[in-house]
């Protein structure tokens, strides 16, 4: 991290905490024609490995499984920072950038447990409730791992950093906090009557 390097953190605990709270990873790669793509995906984490999955038919999955360099970023937005000057407006955030190369997990049992990790990352407790993938479903899915060897976190907290000359301006300054709102679980339209709401759905929090 070069700009505002004091906001950088290379500690695994910080990086892991941001990855564990995030839900969407933006996965960037350059395809064979030189065209960069940044694609949103869900993900999971297993120790120092980031886990991704998708259809075997997906161009992105095939390209990454072939060993293309990849950059993955996860961002949590914590607030809007309103300064007295337009220049010093900012956002409070926690973000991670991972650089590396993805590898396809070809071993069926490792791939299955990586998929469980991804599901558990999204909805803790869900793998104990839902049907496990069949061999056919596993064969339709590419599971990739990206080592968290080259990764950085960047974090901004606190209020606006206005110029001393602007502190006397008659302009409100401060932070509008942002967080993810969780709604009440909505049953599927074709749910059989009498099935109670899943504990994992009731327990979901951020
Ligand atoms: C929150 C979220 C989570 C997702 N999680 C996963 C996941 O875990 N695994 C997975 O395989 N897919 C996931 N998707 C879908 C994913 O973003 C891609 O659409 C998909 O993987 C691309 O498949 P492809 O390689 O067949 O398409 P491509 O051949 O890569 O895409 C064809 C073209 O479609 C456009 N395109 C592709 N994806 C998107 C998009 N999401 N939004 C707008 N335009 C797009 C691009 O211009 C691209 O050139 C997720 C999407 C979202 C929004």
XYZ file of N, CA and C and ligand atoms in Angstrom:
671
model
N 0.858 -1.182 0.000
C 0.000 0.000 0.000
C 0.893 1.230 0.000
N 0.693 2.104 -0.969
C 1.568 3.266 -1.079
C 0.891 4.533 -0.559
N -0.317 4.853 -1.070
C -1.016 6.055 -0.620
C -1.580 5.820 0.771
N -1.326 6.772 1.696
C -1.796 6.659 3.083
C -1.424 5.282 3.653
N -0.128 5.010 3.557
C 0.362 3.681 3.946
C 0.117 3.388 5.420
N -0.114 4.443 6.231
C -0.377 4.190 7.655
C -1.699 3.460 7.855
N -2.553 3.461 6.815
C -3.821 2.736 6.924
C -3.675 1.261 6.535
N -2.483 0.865 6.142
C -2.280 -0.514 5.706
C -2.028 -1.426 6.897
N -2.405 -2.681 6.729
C -2.190 -3.680 7.769
C -1.949 -5.004 7.063
N -0.823 -5.623 7.373
C -0.499 -6.887 6.706
C -0.684 -8.071 7.655
N -1.275 -7.781 8.806
C -1.461 -8.795 9.818
C -2.547 -9.791 9.384
N -2.260 -11.074 9.516
C -3.240 -12.076 9.092
C -4.553 -11.944 9.853
N -4.483 -11.574 11.137
C -5.720 -11.477 11.930
C -6.635 -10.401 11.350
N -6.066 -9.259 10.945
C -6.864 -8.180 10.354
C -7.433 -8.624 9.007
N -6.581 -9.206 8.190
C -7.006 -9.654 6.856
C -8.107 -10.709 6.983
N -7.904 -11.667 7.860
C -8.889 -12.749 8.024
C -10.228 -12.188 8.514
N -10.198 -11.238 9.442
C -11.450 -10.698 10.001
C -12.254 -9.979 8.920
N -11.574 -9.250 8.043
C -12.283 -8.555 6.956
C -12.857 -9.578 5.978
N -12.047 -10.556 5.620
C -12.533 -11.590 4.686
C -13.722 -12.346 5.292
N -13.682 -12.589 6.588
C -14.753 -13.371 7.216
C -16.054 -12.580 7.311
N -15.955 -11.258 7.383
C -17.174 -10.446 7.462
C -17.749 -10.146 6.074
N -16.898 -10.087 5.061
C -17.348 -9.753 3.705
C -18.182 -10.875 3.101
N -18.981 -10.509 2.114
C -19.825 -11.494 1.436
C -19.482 -11.618 -0.046
N -18.994 -10.542 -0.642
C -18.727 -10.534 -2.084
C -17.255 -10.209 -2.331
N -16.622 -11.031 -3.152
C -15.254 -10.755 -3.595
C -15.311 -10.291 -5.042
N -14.540 -9.280 -5.380
C -14.402 -8.888 -6.777
C -13.111 -9.504 -7.302
N -13.280 -10.397 -8.275
C -12.178 -11.225 -8.756
C -11.725 -10.669 -10.095
N -10.477 -10.225 -10.159
C -9.961 -9.592 -11.367
C -8.921 -10.452 -12.052
N -9.023 -10.511 -13.359
C -8.015 -11.235 -14.150
C -8.013 -10.656 -15.560
N -6.957 -10.971 -16.298
C -6.840 -10.523 -17.687
C -6.990 -11.747 -18.577
N -7.925 -11.697 -19.521
C -8.145 -12.898 -20.346
C -7.131 -12.988 -21.489
N -7.284 -13.999 -22.318
C -6.295 -14.272 -23.375
C -6.130 -13.110 -24.345
N -7.181 -12.284 -24.499
C -7.108 -11.179 -25.447
C -6.500 -9.923 -24.810
N -6.176 -9.999 -23.506
C -5.646 -8.829 -22.823
C -6.718 -7.970 -22.177
N -7.966 -8.397 -22.283
C -9.073 -7.640 -21.689
C -9.152 -7.935 -20.185
N -9.027 -6.904 -19.347
C -9.221 -7.165 -17.907
C -10.704 -7.357 -17.582
N -10.993 -8.269 -16.655
C -12.349 -8.489 -16.148
C -12.320 -8.456 -14.633
N -13.315 -7.827 -14.053
C -13.493 -7.884 -12.606
C -14.906 -8.416 -12.375
N -15.006 -9.589 -11.772
C -16.282 -10.298 -11.656
C -16.624 -10.495 -10.183
N -17.871 -10.165 -9.791
C -18.255 -10.409 -8.391
C -18.542 -11.882 -8.144
N -18.069 -12.376 -7.010
C -18.302 -13.781 -6.648
C -18.413 -13.912 -5.132
N -19.132 -14.938 -4.687
C -19.061 -15.279 -3.274
C -17.784 -16.087 -3.055
N -17.443 -16.297 -1.808
C -16.174 -16.962 -1.526
C -16.217 -17.565 -0.125
N -15.154 -18.250 0.206
C -14.986 -18.756 1.561
C -13.515 -18.648 1.925
N -13.204 -18.961 3.157
C -11.800 -18.943 3.584
C -11.523 -20.202 4.390
N -10.379 -20.808 4.095
C -9.930 -21.953 4.890
C -8.486 -21.655 5.276
N -8.288 -21.182 6.487
C -6.941 -20.806 6.912
C -6.383 -19.732 6.007
N -5.224 -19.995 5.432
C -4.585 -19.008 4.569
C -4.916 -19.258 3.101
N -6.138 -19.725 2.830
C -6.570 -19.943 1.445
C -7.945 -19.330 1.239
N -8.088 -18.618 0.133
C -9.393 -18.092 -0.263
C -9.996 -19.097 -1.240
N -11.288 -19.372 -1.079
C -11.936 -20.403 -1.899
C -12.994 -19.765 -2.790
N -12.980 -20.135 -4.069
C -13.954 -19.636 -5.041
C -14.583 -20.837 -5.737
N -15.766 -20.631 -6.287
C -16.367 -21.735 -7.028
C -17.231 -21.186 -8.159
N -17.497 -22.042 -9.128
C -18.377 -21.653 -10.229
C -18.581 -22.822 -11.162
N -19.339 -22.578 -12.209
C -19.625 -23.633 -13.177
C -18.353 -24.005 -13.946
N -18.204 -25.301 -14.253
C -17.056 -25.710 -15.083
C -17.127 -25.054 -16.458
N -18.334 -24.641 -16.867
C -18.499 -24.017 -18.184
C -18.117 -22.536 -18.166
N -17.870 -21.991 -16.988
C -17.603 -20.551 -16.893
C -16.220 -20.209 -17.439
N -16.186 -19.180 -18.257
C -14.911 -18.739 -18.835
C -13.943 -18.325 -17.736
N -14.451 -17.589 -16.760
C -13.619 -17.119 -15.649
C -12.984 -18.298 -14.915
N -13.817 -19.299 -14.609
C -13.320 -20.458 -13.860
C -12.248 -21.188 -14.659
N -12.510 -21.378 -15.952
C -11.549 -22.125 -16.771
C -10.230 -21.371 -16.850
N -10.329 -20.051 -17.025
C -9.127 -19.225 -17.155
C -8.308 -19.265 -15.859
N -9.005 -19.126 -14.745
C -8.294 -19.141 -13.460
C -7.702 -20.509 -13.173
N -8.444 -21.556 -13.515
C -7.940 -22.912 -13.258
C -6.700 -23.201 -14.089
N -6.544 -22.465 -15.210
C -5.360 -22.636 -16.054
C -4.145 -21.909 -15.489
N -4.281 -21.269 -14.328
C -3.132 -20.638 -13.680
C -2.953 -19.174 -14.001
N -4.018 -18.495 -14.403
C -3.908 -17.060 -14.681
C -3.686 -16.284 -13.379
N -2.864 -15.216 -13.426
C -2.730 -14.365 -12.237
C -4.084 -13.748 -11.888
N -4.341 -13.619 -10.600
C -5.636 -13.131 -10.155
C -5.438 -12.086 -9.055
N -6.348 -11.133 -9.017
C -6.399 -10.182 -7.906
C -7.819 -10.209 -7.360
N -7.930 -10.390 -6.062
C -9.247 -10.483 -5.417
C -9.347 -9.379 -4.385
N -10.471 -8.656 -4.398
C -10.650 -7.626 -3.380
C -11.999 -7.768 -2.693
N -11.993 -7.524 -1.397
C -13.206 -7.559 -0.569
C -13.266 -6.238 0.191
N -14.422 -5.582 0.159
C -14.553 -4.261 0.791
C -15.746 -4.229 1.732
N -15.545 -3.709 2.918
C -16.631 -3.452 3.865
C -16.739 -1.942 4.021
N -17.950 -1.420 3.833
C -18.157 0.026 3.924
C -18.772 0.333 5.285
N -18.089 1.147 6.079
C -18.534 1.406 7.456
C -19.149 2.789 7.648
N -18.884 3.715 6.742
C -19.466 5.041 6.942
C -19.090 6.029 5.858
N -19.923 7.070 5.760
C -19.621 8.194 4.869
C -19.030 9.302 5.720
N -17.900 9.816 5.294
C -17.208 10.845 6.074
C -17.420 12.184 5.392
N -18.192 13.061 6.052
C -18.524 14.366 5.482
C -17.622 15.424 6.109
N -16.745 15.969 5.292
C -15.808 16.984 5.773
C -16.370 18.367 5.461
N -15.720 19.380 6.003
C -16.159 20.759 5.718
C -15.823 21.138 4.282
N -14.742 20.602 3.759
C -14.381 20.849 2.357
C -14.735 19.618 1.532
N -15.053 19.825 0.259
C -15.334 18.683 -0.623
C -14.112 17.769 -0.721
N -12.943 18.406 -0.745
C -11.703 17.660 -0.951
C -11.511 16.560 0.095
N -11.885 16.844 1.349
C -11.594 15.886 2.425
C -12.735 14.917 2.707
N -13.779 14.918 1.853
C -14.801 13.882 2.013
C -14.160 12.506 1.798
N -14.680 11.532 2.526
C -14.052 10.209 2.464
C -15.079 9.144 2.844
N -14.614 7.920 2.963
C -15.450 6.836 3.483
C -14.637 6.070 4.527
N -15.343 5.582 5.543
C -14.697 4.638 6.460
C -14.889 3.246 5.887
N -13.814 2.493 5.838
C -13.866 1.196 5.170
C -12.832 0.260 5.753
N -13.050 -1.013 5.466
C -12.036 -2.050 5.711
C -11.963 -2.870 4.429
N -10.808 -2.972 3.834
C -10.710 -3.702 2.569
C -9.456 -4.557 2.530
N -9.537 -5.552 1.684
C -8.410 -6.481 1.495
C -8.172 -6.651 0.006
N -6.919 -6.669 -0.385
C -6.543 -7.023 -1.760
C -5.603 -8.224 -1.694
N -5.931 -9.229 -2.453
C -5.107 -10.442 -2.518
C -4.552 -10.556 -3.936
N -3.274 -10.831 -4.051
C -2.655 -11.079 -5.359
C -2.147 -12.514 -5.382
N -2.301 -13.169 -6.491
C -1.782 -14.533 -6.540
C -2.213 -15.281 -7.768
N -2.198 -16.586 -7.643
C -2.593 -17.474 -8.729
C -3.552 -18.507 -8.153
N -4.646 -18.707 -8.848
C -5.617 -19.688 -8.384
C -5.205 -21.088 -8.841
N -5.572 -22.060 -8.039
C -5.341 -23.464 -8.393
C -6.661 -24.194 -8.262
N -6.976 -25.040 -9.228
C -8.204 -25.831 -9.137
C -8.011 -26.945 -8.113
N -9.012 -27.133 -7.256
C -8.986 -28.258 -6.313
C -9.619 -29.439 -7.040
N -8.811 -30.408 -7.405
C -9.308 -31.521 -8.223
C -9.727 -32.718 -7.372
N -9.172 -32.830 -6.173
C -9.557 -33.934 -5.300
C -11.014 -33.748 -4.852
N -11.848 -34.773 -5.092
C -13.295 -34.618 -4.876
C -13.633 -34.302 -3.418
N -12.964 -34.950 -2.479
C -13.354 -34.707 -1.081
C -12.860 -33.331 -0.616
N -11.699 -32.888 -1.114
C -11.234 -31.533 -0.773
C -12.140 -30.493 -1.414
N -12.580 -30.766 -2.648
C -13.486 -29.825 -3.319
C -14.807 -29.733 -2.559
N -15.308 -30.894 -2.110
C -16.580 -30.896 -1.365
C -16.434 -30.113 -0.069
N -15.312 -30.284 0.626
C -15.188 -29.545 1.897
C -14.952 -28.055 1.646
N -14.319 -27.714 0.509
C -14.182 -26.281 0.171
C -15.558 -25.665 -0.106
N -16.419 -26.413 -0.797
C -17.779 -25.903 -1.052
C -18.538 -25.715 0.259
N -18.329 -26.650 1.191
C -18.958 -26.488 2.515
C -18.479 -25.198 3.172
N -17.190 -24.925 3.048
C -16.632 -23.689 3.627
C -17.308 -22.455 3.038
N -17.529 -22.493 1.710
C -18.147 -21.334 1.053
C -19.583 -21.156 1.569
N -20.314 -22.258 1.674
C -21.693 -22.175 2.180
C -21.690 -21.685 3.628
N -20.790 -22.237 4.435
C -20.727 -21.830 5.845
C -20.302 -20.364 5.994
N -19.462 -19.911 5.064
C -19.058 -18.500 5.090
C -20.277 -17.602 4.893
N -21.130 -17.989 3.939
C -22.320 -17.182 3.644
C -23.369 -17.313 4.747
N -23.639 -18.554 5.143
C -24.712 -18.831 6.115
C -24.189 -19.855 7.120
N -23.623 -19.383 8.234
C -23.102 -20.334 9.221
C -24.183 -21.313 9.676
N -23.848 -22.578 9.725
C -24.784 -23.620 10.178
C -25.589 -24.258 9.057
N -25.502 -23.706 7.833
C -26.376 -24.171 6.761
C -26.016 -25.570 6.247
N -24.729 -25.933 6.319
C -24.342 -27.244 5.763
C -24.954 -28.389 6.572
N -25.297 -28.125 7.826
C -25.938 -29.165 8.639
C -27.417 -29.298 8.289
N -27.966 -28.331 7.555
C -29.401 -28.331 7.250
C -29.697 -28.778 5.808
N -28.833 -28.377 4.866
C -29.139 -28.582 3.445
C -28.562 -29.907 2.941
N -29.121 -30.422 1.842
C -28.594 -31.644 1.213
C -27.182 -31.393 0.684
N -26.318 -32.359 0.842
C -24.941 -32.241 0.341
C -24.942 -32.405 -1.184
N -23.907 -31.879 -1.877
C -23.870 -32.029 -3.342
C -23.692 -33.490 -3.760
N -24.325 -33.854 -4.867
C -24.147 -35.193 -5.442
C -22.843 -35.203 -6.246
N -22.312 -36.392 -6.584
C -21.124 -36.461 -7.447
C -21.341 -35.703 -8.763
N -22.569 -35.770 -9.317
C -22.843 -35.073 -10.578
C -22.750 -33.558 -10.380
N -23.292 -33.073 -9.272
C -23.221 -31.628 -8.998
C -21.770 -31.184 -8.781
N -21.012 -32.035 -8.090
C -19.591 -31.704 -7.877
C -18.849 -31.640 -9.207
N -19.205 -32.565 -10.133
C -18.533 -32.601 -11.429
C -18.857 -31.370 -12.270
N -19.961 -30.705 -11.953
C -20.354 -29.506 -12.709
C -19.733 -28.231 -12.133
N -18.974 -28.399 -11.044
C -18.476 -27.231 -10.313
C -16.960 -27.212 -10.291
N -16.387 -26.066 -10.639
C -14.953 -25.881 -10.450
C -14.750 -25.185 -9.112
N -13.853 -25.742 -8.305
C -13.527 -25.115 -7.026
C -12.068 -24.676 -7.093
N -11.833 -23.426 -6.745
C -10.494 -22.851 -6.855
C -10.014 -22.376 -5.491
N -8.706 -22.441 -5.294
C -8.142 -21.856 -4.081
C -7.057 -20.855 -4.467
N -7.024 -19.759 -3.724
C -6.005 -18.724 -3.922
C -5.280 -18.566 -2.595
N -3.962 -18.803 -2.548
C -3.262 -18.652 -1.271
C -3.294 -17.202 -0.794
N -3.449 -17.024 0.521
C -3.446 -15.663 1.079
C -2.018 -15.287 1.461
N -1.094 -15.558 0.535
C 0.323 -15.302 0.813
C 0.662 -13.839 0.584
N 0.114 -13.249 -0.475
C 0.386 -11.848 -0.774
C -0.929 -11.091 -0.636
N -1.141 -10.538 0.550
C -2.420 -9.889 0.835
C -2.196 -8.691 1.737
N -2.992 -7.654 1.519
C -2.894 -6.465 2.372
C -4.291 -6.036 2.773
N -4.378 -5.424 3.946
C -5.624 -4.799 4.384
C -5.397 -3.299 4.429
N -6.455 -2.549 4.206
C -6.380 -1.107 4.384
C -7.655 -0.700 5.119
N -7.484 0.122 6.155
C -8.607 0.441 7.038
C -8.632 1.932 7.299
N -9.817 2.553 7.131
C -9.988 3.945 7.547
C -11.085 3.996 8.589
N -10.793 4.657 9.693
C -11.787 4.861 10.746
C -11.770 6.334 11.134
N -12.770 6.752 11.865
C -12.751 8.087 12.464
C -13.424 9.148 11.622
N -13.315 10.382 12.123
C -14.021 11.510 11.522
C -13.246 12.154 10.399
N -13.771 13.276 9.901
C -13.104 13.967 8.791
C -11.767 14.561 9.217
N -10.880 14.673 8.234
C -9.556 15.264 8.485
C -9.503 16.602 7.753
N -10.214 17.587 8.322
C -10.297 18.888 7.659
C -9.036 19.718 7.860
N -8.838 20.668 6.949
C -7.735 21.630 7.104
C -8.024 22.514 8.313
N -6.981 22.918 9.022
C -7.153 23.782 10.203
C -7.911 25.058 9.824
N -7.631 25.583 8.632
C -8.280 26.830 8.200
C -9.782 26.664 8.003
N -10.246 25.409 7.796
C -11.669 25.172 7.515
C -12.486 24.895 8.771
N -11.819 24.717 9.910
C -12.542 24.286 11.114
C -13.570 25.313 11.574
N -13.355 26.565 11.212
C -14.295 27.618 11.614
C -15.466 27.785 10.653
N -15.486 27.047 9.557
C -16.578 27.189 8.581
C -17.912 26.761 9.189
N -18.982 27.404 8.721
C -20.321 27.097 9.228
C -20.902 25.924 8.423
N -20.189 24.816 8.432
C -20.565 23.641 7.627
C -20.557 22.423 8.551
N -21.666 21.628 8.522
C -21.685 20.423 9.366
C -20.644 19.426 8.869
N -19.985 18.784 9.800
C -19.011 17.747 9.447
C -19.196 16.572 10.389
N -18.958 15.381 9.903
C -19.096 14.198 10.747
C -19.186 12.941 9.917
N -19.739 11.881 10.511
C -19.784 10.573 9.861
C -21.222 10.065 9.813
N -21.643 9.549 8.678
C -22.922 8.823 8.568
C -22.562 7.334 8.583
N -22.807 6.629 9.706
C -22.437 5.205 9.760
C -23.286 4.381 8.793
N -22.680 3.364 8.207
C -23.379 2.448 7.300
C -23.208 1.026 7.815
N -24.276 0.226 7.704
C -24.141 -1.186 8.045
C -25.146 -1.990 7.227
N -24.956 -3.298 7.212
C -25.825 -4.187 6.443
C -27.075 -4.473 7.271
N -28.250 -4.248 6.703
C -29.498 -4.533 7.418
C -29.965 -5.950 7.075
N -30.416 -6.705 8.074
C -30.895 -8.075 7.868
C -32.409 -8.084 8.006
N -33.109 -8.544 6.977
C -34.568 -8.610 7.030
C -35.051 -9.929 7.612
N -36.368 -10.035 7.810
C -36.954 -11.292 8.303
C -36.892 -12.338 7.193
N -36.557 -13.615 7.515
C -36.503 -14.664 6.479
C -37.850 -14.819 5.779
N -37.827 -14.968 4.453
C -39.051 -15.146 3.660
C -39.072 -16.559 3.099
N -40.112 -17.369 3.391
C -40.138 -18.748 2.900
C -40.247 -18.800 1.381
N -39.671 -19.844 0.783
C -39.795 -20.060 -0.663
C -41.264 -20.241 -1.010
N -41.637 -19.773 -2.193
C -43.032 -19.865 -2.615
C -43.525 -21.299 -2.668
N -42.616 -22.252 -2.944
C -43.012 -23.653 -3.075
C -42.643 -24.478 -1.841
N -42.437 -23.803 -0.705
C -42.089 -24.530 0.525
C -43.292 -25.338 1.009
N -43.056 -26.624 1.354
C -44.143 -27.446 1.906
C -44.592 -26.847 3.234
N -45.903 -26.934 3.500
C -46.390 -26.344 4.749
C -45.797 -27.054 5.973
N -45.632 -26.308 7.037
C -45.231 -26.906 8.309
C -43.738 -26.965 8.546
N -42.941 -26.535 7.571
C -41.483 -26.558 7.790
C -41.086 -25.253 8.478
N -40.518 -25.349 9.678
C -40.168 -24.111 10.395
C -38.970 -23.417 9.740
N -38.848 -22.142 10.016
C -37.720 -21.372 9.481
C -36.415 -21.984 9.987
N -35.443 -22.119 9.080
C -34.166 -22.744 9.434
C -33.463 -21.946 10.527
N -32.888 -22.654 11.499
C -32.121 -21.950 12.534
C -31.030 -21.057 11.935
N -30.384 -21.524 10.838
C -29.311 -20.715 10.245
C -29.857 -19.390 9.715
N -31.107 -19.424 9.197
C -31.706 -18.192 8.673
C -32.070 -17.253 9.819
N -32.580 -17.830 10.908
C -32.968 -16.995 12.056
C -31.744 -16.389 12.746
N -30.636 -17.140 12.684
C -29.451 -16.715 13.439
C -28.554 -15.767 12.649
N -28.830 -15.570 11.351
C -27.893 -14.794 10.507
C -27.758 -13.365 11.036
N -26.546 -12.972 11.273
C -26.255 -11.637 11.811
C -25.020 -11.059 11.131
N -24.909 -9.757 11.157
C -23.646 -9.089 10.863
C -23.423 -8.047 11.935
C -22.947 -11.158 -5.468
C -22.605 -12.120 -6.570
C -22.014 -13.342 -6.256
C -21.698 -14.243 -7.269
N -21.056 -15.408 -6.939
C -20.644 -16.237 -7.920
C -19.869 -17.388 -7.609
O -19.553 -17.657 -6.449
N -19.481 -18.176 -8.623
C -19.802 -17.890 -9.933
O -19.402 -18.635 -10.814
N -20.513 -16.812 -10.250
C -20.942 -15.972 -9.284
N -21.657 -14.857 -9.596
C -21.919 -14.607 -11.014
C -20.643 -14.019 -11.602
O -20.575 -12.632 -11.255
C -20.563 -14.105 -13.115
O -21.743 -13.633 -13.704
C -20.322 -15.496 -13.621
O -19.390 -16.215 -12.878
C -19.769 -15.325 -15.030
O -19.884 -16.544 -15.664
P -19.245 -16.738 -17.119
O -17.787 -16.998 -16.985
O -20.092 -17.759 -17.802
O -19.487 -15.395 -17.829
P -18.446 -14.523 -18.605
O -18.198 -15.189 -19.882
O -17.285 -14.198 -17.726
O -19.281 -13.202 -18.764
C -19.723 -12.746 -19.999
C -19.901 -11.248 -19.893
O -20.980 -10.956 -19.063
C -20.688 -9.828 -18.251
N -20.888 -10.245 -16.857
C -20.462 -11.384 -16.278
N -20.805 -11.419 -14.986
C -21.462 -10.265 -14.738
C -22.060 -9.733 -13.587
N -22.051 -10.372 -12.402
N -22.660 -8.523 -13.687
C -22.697 -7.869 -14.858
N -22.138 -8.327 -15.993
C -21.526 -9.522 -15.931
C -19.285 -9.397 -18.532
O -19.278 -8.269 -19.387
C -18.703 -10.563 -19.263
O -17.856 -10.178 -20.297
C -21.998 -13.932 -8.614
C -22.590 -12.712 -8.912
C -22.875 -11.811 -7.904
C -23.481 -10.479 -8.267
